[in-house]
Short mmCIF file of C-alpha atoms in Angstrom, two decimals:
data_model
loop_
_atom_site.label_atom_id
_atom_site.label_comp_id
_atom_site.label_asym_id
_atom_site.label_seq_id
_atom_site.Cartn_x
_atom_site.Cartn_y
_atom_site.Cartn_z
CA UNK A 299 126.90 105.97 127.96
CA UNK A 300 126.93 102.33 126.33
CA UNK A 301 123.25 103.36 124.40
CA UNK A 302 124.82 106.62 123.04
CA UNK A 303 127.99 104.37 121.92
CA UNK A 304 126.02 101.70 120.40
CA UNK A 305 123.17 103.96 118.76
CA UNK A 306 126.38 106.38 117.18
CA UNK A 307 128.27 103.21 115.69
CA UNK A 308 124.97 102.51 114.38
CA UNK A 309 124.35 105.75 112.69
CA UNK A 310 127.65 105.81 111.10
CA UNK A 311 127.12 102.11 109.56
CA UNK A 312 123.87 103.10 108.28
CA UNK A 313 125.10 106.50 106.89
CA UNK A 314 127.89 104.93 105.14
CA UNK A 315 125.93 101.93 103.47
CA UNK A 316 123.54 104.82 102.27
CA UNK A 317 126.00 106.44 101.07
CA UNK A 318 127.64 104.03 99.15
CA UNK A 319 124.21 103.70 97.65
CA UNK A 320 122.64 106.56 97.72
CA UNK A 321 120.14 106.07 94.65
CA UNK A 322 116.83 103.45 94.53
CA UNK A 323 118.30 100.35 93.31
CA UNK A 324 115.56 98.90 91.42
CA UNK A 325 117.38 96.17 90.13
CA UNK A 326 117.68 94.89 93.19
CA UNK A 327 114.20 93.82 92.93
CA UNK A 328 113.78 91.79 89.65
CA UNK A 329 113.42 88.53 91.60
CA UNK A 330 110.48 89.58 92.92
CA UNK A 331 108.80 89.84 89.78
CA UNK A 332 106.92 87.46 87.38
CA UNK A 333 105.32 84.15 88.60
CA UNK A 334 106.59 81.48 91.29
CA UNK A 335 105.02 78.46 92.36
CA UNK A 336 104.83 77.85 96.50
CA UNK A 337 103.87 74.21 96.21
CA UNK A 338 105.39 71.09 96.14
CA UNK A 339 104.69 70.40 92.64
CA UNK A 340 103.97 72.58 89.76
CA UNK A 341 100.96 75.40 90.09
CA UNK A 342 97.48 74.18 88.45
CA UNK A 343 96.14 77.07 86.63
CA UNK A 344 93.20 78.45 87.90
CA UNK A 345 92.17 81.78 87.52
CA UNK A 346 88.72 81.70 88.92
CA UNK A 347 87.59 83.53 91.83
CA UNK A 348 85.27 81.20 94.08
CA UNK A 349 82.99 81.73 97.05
CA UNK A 350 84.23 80.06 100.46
CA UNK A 351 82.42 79.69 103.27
CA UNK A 352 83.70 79.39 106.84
CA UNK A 353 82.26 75.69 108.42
CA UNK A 354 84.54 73.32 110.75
CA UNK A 355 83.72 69.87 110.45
CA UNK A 356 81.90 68.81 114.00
CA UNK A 357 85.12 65.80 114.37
CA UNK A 358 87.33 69.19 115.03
CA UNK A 359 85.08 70.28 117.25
CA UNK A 360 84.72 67.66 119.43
CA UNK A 361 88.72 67.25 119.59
CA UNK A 362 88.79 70.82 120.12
CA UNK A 363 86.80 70.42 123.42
CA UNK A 364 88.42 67.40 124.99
CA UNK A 365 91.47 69.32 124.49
CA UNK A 366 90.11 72.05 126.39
CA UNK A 367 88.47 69.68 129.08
CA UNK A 368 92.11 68.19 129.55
CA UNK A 369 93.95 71.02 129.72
CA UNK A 370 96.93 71.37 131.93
CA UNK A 371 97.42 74.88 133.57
CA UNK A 372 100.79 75.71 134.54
CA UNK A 373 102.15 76.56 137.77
CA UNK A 374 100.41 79.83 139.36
CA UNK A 375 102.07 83.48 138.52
CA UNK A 376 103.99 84.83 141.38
CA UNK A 377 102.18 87.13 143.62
CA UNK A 378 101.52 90.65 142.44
CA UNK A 379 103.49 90.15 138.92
CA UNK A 380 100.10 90.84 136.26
CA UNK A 381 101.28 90.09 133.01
CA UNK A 382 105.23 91.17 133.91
CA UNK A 383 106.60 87.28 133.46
CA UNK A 384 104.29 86.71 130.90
CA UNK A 385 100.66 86.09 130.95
CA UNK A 386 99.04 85.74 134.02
CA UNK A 387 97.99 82.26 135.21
CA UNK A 388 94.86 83.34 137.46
CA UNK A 389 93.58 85.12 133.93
CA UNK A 390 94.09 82.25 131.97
CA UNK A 391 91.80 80.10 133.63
CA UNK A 392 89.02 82.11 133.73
CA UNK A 393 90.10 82.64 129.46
CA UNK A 394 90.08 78.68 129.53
CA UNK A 395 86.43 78.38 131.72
CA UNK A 396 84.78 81.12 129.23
CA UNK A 397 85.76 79.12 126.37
CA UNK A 398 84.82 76.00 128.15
CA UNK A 399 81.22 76.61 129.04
CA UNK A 400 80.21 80.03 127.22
CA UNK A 401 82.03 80.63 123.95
CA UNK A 402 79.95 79.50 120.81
CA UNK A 403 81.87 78.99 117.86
CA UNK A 404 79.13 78.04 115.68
CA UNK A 405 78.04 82.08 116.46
CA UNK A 406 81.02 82.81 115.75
CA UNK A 407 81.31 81.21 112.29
CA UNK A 408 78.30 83.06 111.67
CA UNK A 409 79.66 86.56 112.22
CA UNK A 410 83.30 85.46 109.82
CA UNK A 411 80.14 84.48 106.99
CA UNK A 412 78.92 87.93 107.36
CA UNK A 413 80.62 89.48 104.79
CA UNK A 414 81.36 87.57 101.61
CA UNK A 415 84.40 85.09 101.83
CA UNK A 416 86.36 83.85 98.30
CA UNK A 417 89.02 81.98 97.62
CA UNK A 418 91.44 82.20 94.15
CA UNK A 419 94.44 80.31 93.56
CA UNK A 420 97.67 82.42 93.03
CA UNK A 421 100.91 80.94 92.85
CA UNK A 422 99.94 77.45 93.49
CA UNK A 423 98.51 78.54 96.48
CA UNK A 424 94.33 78.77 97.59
CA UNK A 425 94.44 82.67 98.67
CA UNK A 426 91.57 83.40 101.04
CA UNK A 427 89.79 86.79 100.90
CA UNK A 428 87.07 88.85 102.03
CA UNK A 429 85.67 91.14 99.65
CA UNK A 430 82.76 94.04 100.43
CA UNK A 431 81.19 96.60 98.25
CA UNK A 432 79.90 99.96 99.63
CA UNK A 433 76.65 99.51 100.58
CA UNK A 434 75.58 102.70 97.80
CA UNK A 435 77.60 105.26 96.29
CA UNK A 436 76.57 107.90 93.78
CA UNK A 437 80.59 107.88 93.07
CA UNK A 438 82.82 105.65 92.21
CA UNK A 439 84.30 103.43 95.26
CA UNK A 440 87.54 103.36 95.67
CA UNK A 441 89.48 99.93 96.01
CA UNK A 442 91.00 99.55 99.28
CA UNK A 443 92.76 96.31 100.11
CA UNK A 444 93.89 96.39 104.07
CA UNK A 445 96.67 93.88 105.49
CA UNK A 446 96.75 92.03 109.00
CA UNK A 447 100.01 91.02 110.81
CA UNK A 448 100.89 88.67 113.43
CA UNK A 449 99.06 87.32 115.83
CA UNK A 450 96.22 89.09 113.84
CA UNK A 451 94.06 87.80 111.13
CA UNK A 452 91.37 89.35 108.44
CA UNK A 453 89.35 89.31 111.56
CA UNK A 454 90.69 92.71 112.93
CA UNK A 455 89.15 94.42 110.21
CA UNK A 456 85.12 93.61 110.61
CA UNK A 457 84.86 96.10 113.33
CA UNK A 458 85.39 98.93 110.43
CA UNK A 459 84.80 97.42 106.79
CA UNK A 460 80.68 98.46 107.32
CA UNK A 461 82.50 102.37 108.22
CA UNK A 462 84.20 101.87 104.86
CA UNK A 463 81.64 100.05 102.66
CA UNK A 464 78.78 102.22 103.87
CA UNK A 465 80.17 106.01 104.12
CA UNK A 466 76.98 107.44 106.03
CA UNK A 467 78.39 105.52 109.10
CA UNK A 468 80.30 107.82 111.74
CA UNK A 469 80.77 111.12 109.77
CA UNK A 470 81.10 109.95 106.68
CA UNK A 471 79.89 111.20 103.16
CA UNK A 472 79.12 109.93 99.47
CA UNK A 473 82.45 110.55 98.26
CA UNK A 474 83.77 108.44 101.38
CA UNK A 475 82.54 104.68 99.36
CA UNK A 476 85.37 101.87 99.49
CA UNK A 477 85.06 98.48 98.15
CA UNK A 478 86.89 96.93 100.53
CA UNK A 479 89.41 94.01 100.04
CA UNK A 480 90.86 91.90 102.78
CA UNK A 481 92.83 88.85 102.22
CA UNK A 482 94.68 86.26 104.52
CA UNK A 483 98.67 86.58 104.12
CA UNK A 484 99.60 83.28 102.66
CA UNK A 485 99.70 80.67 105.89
CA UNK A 486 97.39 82.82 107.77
CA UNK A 487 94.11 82.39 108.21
CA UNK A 488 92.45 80.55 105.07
CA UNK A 489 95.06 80.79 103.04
CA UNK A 490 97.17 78.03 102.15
CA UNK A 491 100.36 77.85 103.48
CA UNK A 492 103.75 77.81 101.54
CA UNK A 493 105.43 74.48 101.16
CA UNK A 494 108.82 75.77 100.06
CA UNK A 495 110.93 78.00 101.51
CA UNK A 496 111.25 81.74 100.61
CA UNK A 497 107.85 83.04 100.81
CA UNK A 498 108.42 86.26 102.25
CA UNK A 499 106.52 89.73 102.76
CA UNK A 500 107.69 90.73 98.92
CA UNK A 501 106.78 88.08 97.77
CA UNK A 502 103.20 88.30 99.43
CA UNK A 503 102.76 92.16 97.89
CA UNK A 504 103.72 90.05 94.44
CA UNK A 505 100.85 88.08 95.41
CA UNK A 506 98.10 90.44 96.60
CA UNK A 507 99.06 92.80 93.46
CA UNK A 508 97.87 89.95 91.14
CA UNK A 509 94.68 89.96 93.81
CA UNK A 510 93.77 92.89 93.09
CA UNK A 511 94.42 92.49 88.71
CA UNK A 512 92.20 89.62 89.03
CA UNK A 513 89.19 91.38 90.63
CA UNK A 514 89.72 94.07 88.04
CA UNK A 515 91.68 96.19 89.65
CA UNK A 516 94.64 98.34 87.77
CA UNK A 517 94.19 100.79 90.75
CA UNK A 518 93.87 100.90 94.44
CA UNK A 519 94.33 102.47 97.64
CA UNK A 520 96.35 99.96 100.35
CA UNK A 521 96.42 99.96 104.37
CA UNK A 522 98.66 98.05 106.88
CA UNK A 523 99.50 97.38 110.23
CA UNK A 524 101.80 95.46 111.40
CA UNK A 525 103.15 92.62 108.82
CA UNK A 526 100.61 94.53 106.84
CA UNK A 527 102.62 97.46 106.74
CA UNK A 528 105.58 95.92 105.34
CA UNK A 529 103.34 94.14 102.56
CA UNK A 530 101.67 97.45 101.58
CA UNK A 531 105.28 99.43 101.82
CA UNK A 532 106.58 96.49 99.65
CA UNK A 533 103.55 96.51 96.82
CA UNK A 534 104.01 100.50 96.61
CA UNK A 535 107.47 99.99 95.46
CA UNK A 536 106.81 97.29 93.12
CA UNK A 537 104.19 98.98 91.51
CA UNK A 538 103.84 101.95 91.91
CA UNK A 539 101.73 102.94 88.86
CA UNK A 540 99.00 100.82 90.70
CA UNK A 541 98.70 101.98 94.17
CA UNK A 542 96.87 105.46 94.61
CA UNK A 543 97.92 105.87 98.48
CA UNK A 544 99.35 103.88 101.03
CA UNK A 545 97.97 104.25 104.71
CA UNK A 546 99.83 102.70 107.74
CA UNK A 547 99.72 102.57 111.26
CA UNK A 548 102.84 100.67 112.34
CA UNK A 549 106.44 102.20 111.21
CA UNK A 550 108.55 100.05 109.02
CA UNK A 551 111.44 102.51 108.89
CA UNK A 552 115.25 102.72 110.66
CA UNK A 553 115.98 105.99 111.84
CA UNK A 554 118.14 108.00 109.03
CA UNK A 555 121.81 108.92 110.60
CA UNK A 556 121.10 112.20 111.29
CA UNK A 557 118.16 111.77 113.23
CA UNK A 558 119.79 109.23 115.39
CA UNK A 559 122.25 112.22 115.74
CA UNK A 560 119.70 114.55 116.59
CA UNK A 561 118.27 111.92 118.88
CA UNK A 562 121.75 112.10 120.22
CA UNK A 563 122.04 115.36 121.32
CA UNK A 564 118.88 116.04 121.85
CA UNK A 565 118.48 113.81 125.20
CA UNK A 566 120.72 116.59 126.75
CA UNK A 567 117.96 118.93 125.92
CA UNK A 568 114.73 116.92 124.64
CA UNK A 569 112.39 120.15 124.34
CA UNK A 570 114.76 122.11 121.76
CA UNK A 571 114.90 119.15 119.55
CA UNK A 572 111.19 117.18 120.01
CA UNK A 573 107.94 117.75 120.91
CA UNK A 574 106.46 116.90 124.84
CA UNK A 575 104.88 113.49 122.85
CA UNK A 576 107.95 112.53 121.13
CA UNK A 577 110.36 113.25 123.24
CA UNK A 578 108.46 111.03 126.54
CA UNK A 579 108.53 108.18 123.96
CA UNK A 580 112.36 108.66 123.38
CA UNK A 581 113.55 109.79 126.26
CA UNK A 582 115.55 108.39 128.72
CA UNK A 583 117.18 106.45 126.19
CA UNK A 584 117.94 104.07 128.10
CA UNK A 585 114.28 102.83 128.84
CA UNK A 586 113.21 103.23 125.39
CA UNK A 587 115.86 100.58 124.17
CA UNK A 588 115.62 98.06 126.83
CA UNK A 589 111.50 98.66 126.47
CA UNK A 590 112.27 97.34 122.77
CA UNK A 591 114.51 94.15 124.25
CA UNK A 592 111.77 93.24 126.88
CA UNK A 593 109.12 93.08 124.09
CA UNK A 594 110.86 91.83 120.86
CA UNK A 595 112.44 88.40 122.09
CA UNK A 596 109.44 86.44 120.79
CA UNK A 597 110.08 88.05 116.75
CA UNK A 598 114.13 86.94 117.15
CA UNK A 599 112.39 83.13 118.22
CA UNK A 600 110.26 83.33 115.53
CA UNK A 601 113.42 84.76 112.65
CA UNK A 602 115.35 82.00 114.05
CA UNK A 603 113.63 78.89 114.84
CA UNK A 604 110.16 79.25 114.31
CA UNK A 605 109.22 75.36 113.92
CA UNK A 606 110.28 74.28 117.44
CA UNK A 607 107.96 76.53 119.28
CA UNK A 608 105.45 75.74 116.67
CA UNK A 609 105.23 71.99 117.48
CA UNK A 610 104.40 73.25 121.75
CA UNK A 611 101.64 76.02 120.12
CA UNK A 612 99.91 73.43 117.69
CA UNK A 613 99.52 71.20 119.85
CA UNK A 614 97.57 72.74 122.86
CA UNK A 615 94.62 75.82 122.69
CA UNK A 616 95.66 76.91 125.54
CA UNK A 617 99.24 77.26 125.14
CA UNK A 618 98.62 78.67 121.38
CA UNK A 619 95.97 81.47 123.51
CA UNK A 620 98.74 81.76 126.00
CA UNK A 621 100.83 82.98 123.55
CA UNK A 622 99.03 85.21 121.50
CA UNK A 623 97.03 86.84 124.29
CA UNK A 624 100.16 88.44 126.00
CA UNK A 625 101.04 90.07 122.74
CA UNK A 626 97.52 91.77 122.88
CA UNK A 627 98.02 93.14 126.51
CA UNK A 628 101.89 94.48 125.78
CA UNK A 629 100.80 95.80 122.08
CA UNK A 630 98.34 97.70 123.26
CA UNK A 631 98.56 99.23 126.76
CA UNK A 632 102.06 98.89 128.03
CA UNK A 633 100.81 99.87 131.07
CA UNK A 634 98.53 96.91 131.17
CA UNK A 635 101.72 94.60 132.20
CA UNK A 636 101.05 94.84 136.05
CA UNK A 637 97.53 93.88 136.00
CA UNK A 638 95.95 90.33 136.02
CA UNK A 639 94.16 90.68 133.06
CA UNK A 640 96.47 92.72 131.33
CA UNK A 641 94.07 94.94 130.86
CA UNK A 642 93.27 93.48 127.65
CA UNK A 643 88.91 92.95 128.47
CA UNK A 644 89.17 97.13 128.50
CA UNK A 645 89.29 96.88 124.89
CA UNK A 646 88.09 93.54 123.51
CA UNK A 647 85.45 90.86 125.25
CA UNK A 648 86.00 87.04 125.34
CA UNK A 649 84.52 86.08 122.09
CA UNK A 650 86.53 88.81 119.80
CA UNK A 651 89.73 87.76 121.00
CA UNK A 652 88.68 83.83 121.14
CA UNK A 653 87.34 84.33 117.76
CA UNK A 654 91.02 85.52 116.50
CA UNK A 655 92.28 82.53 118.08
CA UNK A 656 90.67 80.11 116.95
CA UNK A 657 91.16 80.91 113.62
CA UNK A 658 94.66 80.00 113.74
CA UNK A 659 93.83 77.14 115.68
CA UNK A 660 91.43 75.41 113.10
CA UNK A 661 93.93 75.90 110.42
CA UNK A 662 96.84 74.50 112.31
CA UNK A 663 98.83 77.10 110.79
CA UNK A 664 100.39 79.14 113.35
CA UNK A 665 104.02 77.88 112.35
CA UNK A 666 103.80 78.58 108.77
CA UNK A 667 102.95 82.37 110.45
CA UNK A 668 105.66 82.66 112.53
CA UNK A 669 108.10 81.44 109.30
CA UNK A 670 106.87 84.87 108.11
CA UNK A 671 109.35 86.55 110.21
CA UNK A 672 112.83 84.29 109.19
CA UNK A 673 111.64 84.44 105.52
CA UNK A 674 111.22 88.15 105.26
CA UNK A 675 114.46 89.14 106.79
CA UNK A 676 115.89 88.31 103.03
CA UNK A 677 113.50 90.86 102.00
CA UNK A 678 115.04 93.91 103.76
CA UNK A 679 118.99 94.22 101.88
CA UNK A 680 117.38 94.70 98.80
CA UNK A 681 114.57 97.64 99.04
CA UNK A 682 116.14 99.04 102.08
CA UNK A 683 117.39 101.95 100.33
CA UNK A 684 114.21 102.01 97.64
CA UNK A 685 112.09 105.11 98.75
CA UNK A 686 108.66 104.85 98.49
CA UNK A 687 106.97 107.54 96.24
CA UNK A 688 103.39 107.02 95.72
CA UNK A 689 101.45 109.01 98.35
CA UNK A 690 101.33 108.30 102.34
CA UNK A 691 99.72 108.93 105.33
CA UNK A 692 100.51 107.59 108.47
CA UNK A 693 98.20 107.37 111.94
CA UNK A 694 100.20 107.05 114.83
CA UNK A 695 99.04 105.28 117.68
CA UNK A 696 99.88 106.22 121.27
CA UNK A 697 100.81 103.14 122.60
CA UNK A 698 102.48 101.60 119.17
CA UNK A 699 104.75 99.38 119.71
CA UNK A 700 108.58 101.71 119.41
CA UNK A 701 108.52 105.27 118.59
CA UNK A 702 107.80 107.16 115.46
CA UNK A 703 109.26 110.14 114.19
CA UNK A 704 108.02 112.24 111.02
CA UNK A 705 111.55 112.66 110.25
CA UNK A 706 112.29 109.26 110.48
CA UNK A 707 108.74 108.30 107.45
CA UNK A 708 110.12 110.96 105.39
CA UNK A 709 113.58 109.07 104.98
CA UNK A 710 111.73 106.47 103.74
CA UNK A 711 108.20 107.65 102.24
CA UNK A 712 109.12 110.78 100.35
CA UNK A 713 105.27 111.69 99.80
CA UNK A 714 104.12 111.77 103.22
CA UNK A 715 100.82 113.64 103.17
CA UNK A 716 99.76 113.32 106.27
CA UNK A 717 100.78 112.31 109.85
CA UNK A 718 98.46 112.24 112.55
CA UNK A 719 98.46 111.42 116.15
CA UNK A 720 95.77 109.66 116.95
CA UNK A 721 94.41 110.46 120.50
CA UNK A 722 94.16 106.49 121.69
CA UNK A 723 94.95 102.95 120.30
CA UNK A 724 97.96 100.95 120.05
CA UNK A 725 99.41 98.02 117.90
CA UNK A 726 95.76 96.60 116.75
CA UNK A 727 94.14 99.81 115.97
CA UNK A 728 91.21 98.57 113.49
CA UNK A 729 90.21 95.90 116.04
CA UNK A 730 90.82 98.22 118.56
CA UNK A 731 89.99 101.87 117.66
CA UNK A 732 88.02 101.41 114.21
CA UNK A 733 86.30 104.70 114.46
CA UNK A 734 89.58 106.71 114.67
CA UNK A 735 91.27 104.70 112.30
CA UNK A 736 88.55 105.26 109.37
CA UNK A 737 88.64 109.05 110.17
CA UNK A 738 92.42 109.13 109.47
CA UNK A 739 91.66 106.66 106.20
CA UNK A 740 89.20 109.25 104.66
CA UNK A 741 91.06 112.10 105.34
CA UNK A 742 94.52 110.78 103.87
CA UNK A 743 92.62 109.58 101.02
CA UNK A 744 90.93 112.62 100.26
CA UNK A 745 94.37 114.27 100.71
CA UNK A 746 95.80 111.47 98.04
CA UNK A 747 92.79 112.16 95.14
CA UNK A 748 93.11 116.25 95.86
CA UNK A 749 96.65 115.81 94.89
CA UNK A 750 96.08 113.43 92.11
CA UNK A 751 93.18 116.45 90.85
CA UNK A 752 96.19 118.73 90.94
CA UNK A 753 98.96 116.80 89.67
CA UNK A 754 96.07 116.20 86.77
CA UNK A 755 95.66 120.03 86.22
CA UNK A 756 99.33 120.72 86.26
CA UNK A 757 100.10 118.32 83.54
CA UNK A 758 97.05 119.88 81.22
CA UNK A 759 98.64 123.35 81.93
CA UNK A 760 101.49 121.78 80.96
CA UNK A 761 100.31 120.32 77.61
CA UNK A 762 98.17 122.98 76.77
CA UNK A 763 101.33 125.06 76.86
CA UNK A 764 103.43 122.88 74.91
CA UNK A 765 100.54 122.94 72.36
CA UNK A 766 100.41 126.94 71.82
CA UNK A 767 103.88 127.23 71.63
CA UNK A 768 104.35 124.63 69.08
CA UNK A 769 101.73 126.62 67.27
CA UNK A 770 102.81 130.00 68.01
CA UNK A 771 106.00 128.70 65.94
CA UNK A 772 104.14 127.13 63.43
CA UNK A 773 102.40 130.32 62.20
CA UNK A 774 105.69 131.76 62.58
#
């Protein structure tokens, strides 16, 4: 009875703010607009675009190892607890002995070289990208930039960038070609980290947009998961004029007050109200909230305090692998919680999810990640009642992290296309599921330029008309 309480009082708050401003607010956003500096001291202009390659000096590798060679395990997991209390202790040390005696990061470095890496300064900052063109296309490709989150990286996204670059692969056709752009949110990855507060995920679609202006260009399509999603979600409403379509796979919407009332009433009779899919993942509501409490503490550490946990997770590999590791058993098989492993080597092997790792581990930069999360929570008062209006579709994993309601996108993203539920996957779906995810890309997509064709039709009609009338008046 508390949840139904709690989740009414809710509804009514949000109801009432909305209606007290019912219309976008654009205003609200002027701040976000025009040029900042994230440095210390003032930006050096530099608008050149220059090619990076991925090499750690061999004195980081060697301190890397006797880390590793001194590591100290913690106490064993209790018996028959899998990943339940956290990650499990016997499947950390065989993690620990892989990276030990097999893992080869000079292989590795190879594979992050395989597509071309750049660097451009934005900002004051060094903004780290990968950039691929379609391998041939007897059409024009279509830009397509594609955002990580957290504890991701531009990594995730090599599994389907050849899909997307080279549209003969897995179903594809000519009129499938993307030039694909991926870059590292500022303090992930290669990209230099802020050194003032206030760098949020606003200010990062700011950022990206000017990306995309300075590789020329004035339009593009945008995907996001995670941290990516709000990014994209954020550049659509800033500039709208620029982004074609917006793809996501992770909800950054609050349910609208009258579908937390029909979420309401509709636990007394689920199948009147939902779908069989929808209404396992929101009913009883009791389990779907406290399955949001038991997975979300680590995002209220990291609003709060990130720096204090970030001294503990720069300090050791193992701890920093530790960490991230249980986020990619729960965010992607909840199910995977009571087994050793997690059940995380069913979807990825050693070196993919060392490989992720590491990255934030040679760039020391997994506080200035986690800041991500306190810094953006000034983002959300002001576009939280800005719809988004440039086209959408939205691929909805199984095991996402929280539900996801079509209802509850069309609050928000009032040109929802398409919404698809995708048959397997969960939080890390282009690292996980790549070939589904590109299938839902090109299909959204073509949705997006069929509608642009018609919109483009419709306005000729429209002028054409306007021109015979203004001449059928003339000549009389």
């Amino acid at each position: 009875m508390i949840i139904y309480v709690v989740l009414a009082l809710v509804g009514l708050l949000v109801y009432l703010k909305q209606k007290k401003n019912s219309r976008d607010d654009f205003s609200s956003l002027a701040s976000y607009y025009g040029d900042h500096c994230w440095t210390a001291e003032d930006e050096v202009f530099d608008s050149e675009v220059h090619p990076f390659k991925i090499e750690i000096e061999s004195a980081q590798l060697d301190d890397f190892r006797t880390r590793i060679e001194n590591t100290r395990f913690s106490m064993p997991s209790l018996k028959d607890t899998g990943f339940t209390y956290g990650v499990n202790s016997e499947f950390m040390q065989d993690v620990v002995k892989y990276w030990r005696d097999s893992f080869d990061w000079r292989k590795q470095e190879e594979e992050l070289n395989r597509f071309p890496n750049f660097k451009t300064k934005i900002e004051g900052l060094d903004i780290h990208f990968v950039h691929v063109k379609p391998v041939s296309s007897k059409n024009q490709a279509k830009p397509l930039m594609m955002v990580h989150g957290w504890p991701g990286s531009f990594y995730e996204f090599y599994k389907i960038i050849p899909m997307l670059t080279n549209p003969t692969l897995h179903g594809g056709n000519e009129t499938d070609a993307f030039e694909v752009i991926v870059p590292s949110i500022p303090g992930f990855g290669f990209s230099q980290s802020a050194e003032v507060k206030g760098l949020g995920s606003l200010h990062c679609a700011r950022i990206f947009h000017k990306l995309m202006l300075r590789l020329g260009h004035k339009e593009y399509y945008l995907q996001g998961g995670d941290f990516g999603s709000y990014i994209t979600t954020h550049l659509s409403r800033l500039y709208p004029n620029a982004v074609k379509g917006l793809h996501l796979n992770f909800n950054t919407t609050s349910f609208p007050p009258l579908l937390i009332l029909k979420i309401l009433v509709g636990s007394f009779a689920p199948s009147l109200f939902f779908d069989k899919e929808t209404a396992n993942k929101l009913y009883p509501l009791k389990s779907m909230v406290l399955e949001q409490l038991l997975e979300t503490g680590y995002s209220h550490i990291q609003a709060t305090k990130p720096d204090t946990i970030g001294y503990s997770l720069s300090d050791s590999p193992v701890g920093l692998a530790a960490y991230i590791l249980e986020k990619f058993s729960t965010a992607t098989d909840p199910n995977g919680r009571e087994k050793n492993d997690g059940d995380i080597l069913k979807y990825w092997n050693y070196d993919e999810l060392l490989t992720n790792i590491m990255i934030y581990w040679w760039n020391g930069n997994i506080t200035s990640t986690m800041r991500l999360y306190k810094e953006s929570l000034a983002d959300h008062a002001p576009t939280s009642n800005i719809k988004v209006r440039v086209p959408v579709g939205y691929a909805s994993m199984p095991n996402e992290l929280g539900p996801c309601i079509r209802g509850q996108l069309e609050a928000t993203y009032k040109r929802l296309l398409s919404f698809t539920r995708i048959s397997e996957g969960g939080h890390f779906a282009a690292f996980q599921v790549p070939h589904l995810l590109v299938e839902d890309i090109r299909n959204f997509v073509r949705l997006a330029e069929n509608e642009k064709a018609r919109q483009s039709f419709r306005e000729a009609e429209c002028r054409q008309q306007f021109k015979q009338t203004h001449l059928d008046r003339v000549s009389q």
